Structure formats: C-alpha cells, structure tokens
GROMACS .gro file of C-alpha atoms in nm:
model
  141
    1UNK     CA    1  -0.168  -0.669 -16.043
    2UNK     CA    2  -0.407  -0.942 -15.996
    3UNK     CA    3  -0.484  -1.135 -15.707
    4UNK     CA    4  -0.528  -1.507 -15.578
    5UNK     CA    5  -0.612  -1.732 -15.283
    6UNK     CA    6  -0.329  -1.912 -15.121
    7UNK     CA    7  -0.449  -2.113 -14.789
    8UNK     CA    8  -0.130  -2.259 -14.557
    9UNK     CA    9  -0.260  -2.556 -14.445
   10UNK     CA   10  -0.314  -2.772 -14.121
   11UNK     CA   11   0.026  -2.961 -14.150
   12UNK     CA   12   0.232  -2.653 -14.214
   13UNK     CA   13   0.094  -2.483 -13.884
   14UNK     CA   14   0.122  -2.742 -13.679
   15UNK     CA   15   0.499  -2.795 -13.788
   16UNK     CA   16   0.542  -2.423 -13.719
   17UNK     CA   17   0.603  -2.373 -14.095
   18UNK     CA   18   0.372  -2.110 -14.148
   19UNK     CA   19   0.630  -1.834 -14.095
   20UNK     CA   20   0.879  -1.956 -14.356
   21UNK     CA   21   0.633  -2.029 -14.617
   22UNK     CA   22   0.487  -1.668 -14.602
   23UNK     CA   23   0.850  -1.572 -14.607
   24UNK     CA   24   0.888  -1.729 -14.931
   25UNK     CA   25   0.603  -1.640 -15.093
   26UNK     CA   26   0.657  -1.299 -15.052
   27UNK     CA   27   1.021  -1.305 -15.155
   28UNK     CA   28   0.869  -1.442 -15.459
   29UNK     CA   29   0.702  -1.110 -15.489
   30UNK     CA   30   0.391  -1.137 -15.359
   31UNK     CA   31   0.228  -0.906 -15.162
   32UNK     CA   32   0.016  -1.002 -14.888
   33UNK     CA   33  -0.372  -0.826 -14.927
   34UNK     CA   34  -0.561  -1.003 -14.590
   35UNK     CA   35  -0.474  -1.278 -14.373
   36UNK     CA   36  -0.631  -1.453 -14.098
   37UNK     CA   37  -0.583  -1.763 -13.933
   38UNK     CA   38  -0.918  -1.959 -13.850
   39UNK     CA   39  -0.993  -2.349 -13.792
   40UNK     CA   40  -1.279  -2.433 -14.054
   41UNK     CA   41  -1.554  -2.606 -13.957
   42UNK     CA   42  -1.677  -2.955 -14.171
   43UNK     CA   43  -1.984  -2.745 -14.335
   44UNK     CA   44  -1.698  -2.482 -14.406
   45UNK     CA   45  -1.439  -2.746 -14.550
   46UNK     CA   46  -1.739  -2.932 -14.747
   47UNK     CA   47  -1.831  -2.607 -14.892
   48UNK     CA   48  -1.509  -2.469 -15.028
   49UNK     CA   49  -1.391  -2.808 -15.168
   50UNK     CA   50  -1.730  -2.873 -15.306
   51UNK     CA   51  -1.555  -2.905 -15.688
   52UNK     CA   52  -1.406  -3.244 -15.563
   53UNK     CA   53  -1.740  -3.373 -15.390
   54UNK     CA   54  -1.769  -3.722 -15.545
   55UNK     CA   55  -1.412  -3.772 -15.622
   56UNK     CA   56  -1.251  -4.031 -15.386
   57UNK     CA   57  -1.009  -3.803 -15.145
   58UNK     CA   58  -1.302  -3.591 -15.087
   59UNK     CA   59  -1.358  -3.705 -14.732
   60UNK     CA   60  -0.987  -3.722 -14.618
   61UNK     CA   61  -0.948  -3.381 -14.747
   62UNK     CA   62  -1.207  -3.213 -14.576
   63UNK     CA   63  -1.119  -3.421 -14.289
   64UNK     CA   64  -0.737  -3.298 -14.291
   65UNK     CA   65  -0.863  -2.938 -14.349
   66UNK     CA   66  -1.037  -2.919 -14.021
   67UNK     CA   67  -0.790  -3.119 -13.800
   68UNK     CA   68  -0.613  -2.768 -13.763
   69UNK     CA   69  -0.590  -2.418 -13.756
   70UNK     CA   70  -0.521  -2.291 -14.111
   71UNK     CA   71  -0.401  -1.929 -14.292
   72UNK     CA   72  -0.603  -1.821 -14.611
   73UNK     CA   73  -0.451  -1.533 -14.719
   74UNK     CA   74  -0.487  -1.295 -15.051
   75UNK     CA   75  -0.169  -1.256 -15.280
   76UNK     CA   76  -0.132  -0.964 -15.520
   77UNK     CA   77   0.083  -0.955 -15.815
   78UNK     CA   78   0.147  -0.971 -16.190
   79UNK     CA   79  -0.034  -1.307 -16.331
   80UNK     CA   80  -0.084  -1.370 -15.932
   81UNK     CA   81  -0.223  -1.732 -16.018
   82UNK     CA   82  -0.001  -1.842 -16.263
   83UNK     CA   83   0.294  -1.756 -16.012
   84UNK     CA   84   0.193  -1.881 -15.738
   85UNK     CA   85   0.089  -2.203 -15.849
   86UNK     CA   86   0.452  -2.187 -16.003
   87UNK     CA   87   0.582  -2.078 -15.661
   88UNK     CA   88   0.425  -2.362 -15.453
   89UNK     CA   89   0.537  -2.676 -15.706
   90UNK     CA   90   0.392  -2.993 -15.789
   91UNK     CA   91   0.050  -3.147 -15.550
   92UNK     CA   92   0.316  -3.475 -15.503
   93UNK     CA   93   0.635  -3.291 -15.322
   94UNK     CA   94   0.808  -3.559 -15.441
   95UNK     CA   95   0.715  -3.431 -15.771
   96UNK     CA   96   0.804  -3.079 -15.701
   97UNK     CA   97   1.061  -2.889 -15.835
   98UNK     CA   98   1.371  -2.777 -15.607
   99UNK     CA   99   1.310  -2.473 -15.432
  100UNK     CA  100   0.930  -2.490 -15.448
  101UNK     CA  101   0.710  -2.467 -15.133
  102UNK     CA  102   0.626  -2.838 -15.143
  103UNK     CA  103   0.894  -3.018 -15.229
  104UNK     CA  104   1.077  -2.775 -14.909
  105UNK     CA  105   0.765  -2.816 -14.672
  106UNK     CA  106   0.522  -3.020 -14.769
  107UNK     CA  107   0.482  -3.380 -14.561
  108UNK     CA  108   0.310  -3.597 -14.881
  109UNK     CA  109   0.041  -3.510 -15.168
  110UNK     CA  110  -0.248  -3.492 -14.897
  111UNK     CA  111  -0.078  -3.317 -14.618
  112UNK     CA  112   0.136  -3.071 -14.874
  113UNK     CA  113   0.136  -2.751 -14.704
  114UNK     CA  114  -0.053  -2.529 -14.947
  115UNK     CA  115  -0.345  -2.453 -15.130
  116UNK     CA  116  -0.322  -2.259 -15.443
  117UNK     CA  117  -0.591  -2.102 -15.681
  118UNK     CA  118  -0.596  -2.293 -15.989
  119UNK     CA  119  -0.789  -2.025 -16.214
  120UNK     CA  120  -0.853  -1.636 -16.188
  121UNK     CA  121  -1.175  -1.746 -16.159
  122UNK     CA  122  -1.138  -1.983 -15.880
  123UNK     CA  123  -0.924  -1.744 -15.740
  124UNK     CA  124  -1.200  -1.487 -15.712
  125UNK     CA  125  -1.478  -1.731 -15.567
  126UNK     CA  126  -1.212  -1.820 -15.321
  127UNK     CA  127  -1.131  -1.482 -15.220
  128UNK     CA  128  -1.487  -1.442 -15.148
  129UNK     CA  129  -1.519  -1.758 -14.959
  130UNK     CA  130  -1.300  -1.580 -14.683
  131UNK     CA  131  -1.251  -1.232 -14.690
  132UNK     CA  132  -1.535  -0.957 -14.753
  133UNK     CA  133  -1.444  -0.705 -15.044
  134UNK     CA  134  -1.383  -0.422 -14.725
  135UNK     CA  135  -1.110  -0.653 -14.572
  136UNK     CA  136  -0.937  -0.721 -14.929
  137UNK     CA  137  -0.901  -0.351 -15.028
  138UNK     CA  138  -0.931  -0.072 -14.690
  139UNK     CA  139  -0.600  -0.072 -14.689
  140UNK     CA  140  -0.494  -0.051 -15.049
  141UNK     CA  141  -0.689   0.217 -15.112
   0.00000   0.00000   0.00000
C-alpha cells in the first residue's frame, strides 16, 4: 500500500460534487486515510503551489484555490499515485477519458475538480502540507 494526496477542489464543493467524487474514488479502491475540509488561505495556496510560481496560471490558481472551501484527503492503495492520477483523467476534461473524474465533474482545465499527486514524492510533501503523521496513521494502527 502506498499513499497519495488527492485535494477536491473549490468548484466541486460548491456544485455539491464532493460526495460523488469520494464515492468514486473509493470504488476505485482507494481507501480514505484523513480528510478534512478547510478554506486555504493565499499564504496557504502560494505555498503549496509554489512549484508553478513563475509560470503564467500561477495567480488564477491560487486565486481559484481560495475562492472556496476545499477537501484534501489521503488515499491508500497499491501504486496509490499512479492510480489515482489514472482515476481522475486528463487536466483538460475535455481531454479526459470516459468515466474519469474530470471528464464526469470537472467544469474546464482550471476549475477541474481535483488535485492529484503527480510523484510519490510529491505525494509525501503534500501529505505533510496538511495532515500531521498522528492524523495519517492513529487509526491504522
């Protein structure tokens, strides 16, 4: 088992998607290790998408991140990345395969419902970013 960072975002709340995406993930076999909802703040947004700082949807991003209440939440399972990323579908929904999370939920390649870990070790800064090492493993123990 391995785990990774999945984060239903802004759009997905506010459309009241939230419950059918974590649905699907976890009939995708994924099991949920923490959850919470929170609203991040613009230090908070700036700091977790800090990889694209300089790239030009920088700004909107963080912007669109803290318009909302969002749900970060840790996924276990074999190759947990890998799957999930699988699982969720192409950035552009219209780009997504059939059956993914974006191409079902997703409004357009900013607002597109999801955030995925792209690497283990992304995954594991990520994690971190959100959820102490307590809240990730009390109850698995």
């Amino acid at each position: 088992m391995t785990q990774t960072l999945a984060i239903i975002k802004p759009d997905a709340v506010a459309g009241g998607k939230a419950g059918s995406i974590l649905a699907h993930v976890e009939a995708a076999g994924f099991t949920v290790r923490a959850l919470r909802m929170t609203r991040l703040s613009v230090p908070q947004a700036e700091a977790f998408y800090a990889v694209h700082r300089g790239r030009p949807f920088y700004g909107s991003l963080c912007r669109f991140m803290t318009s909302g209440p969002c749900i970060p939440m840790v996924l276990a399972r074999a190759d947990a990345v890998g799957q999930l990323r699988r699982v969720i579908g192409a950035t552009d929904p219209a780009e997504a395969a059939p059956g993914t999370v974006r191409r079902l939920y997703a409004e357009s390649k900013e607002r597109n419902a999801i955030h995925a870990s792209d690497s283990d070790e992304n995954a594991e800064r990520e994690i971190a970013f959100f959820f102490s090492q307590a809240e990730r493993t009390e109850l698995w123990e």
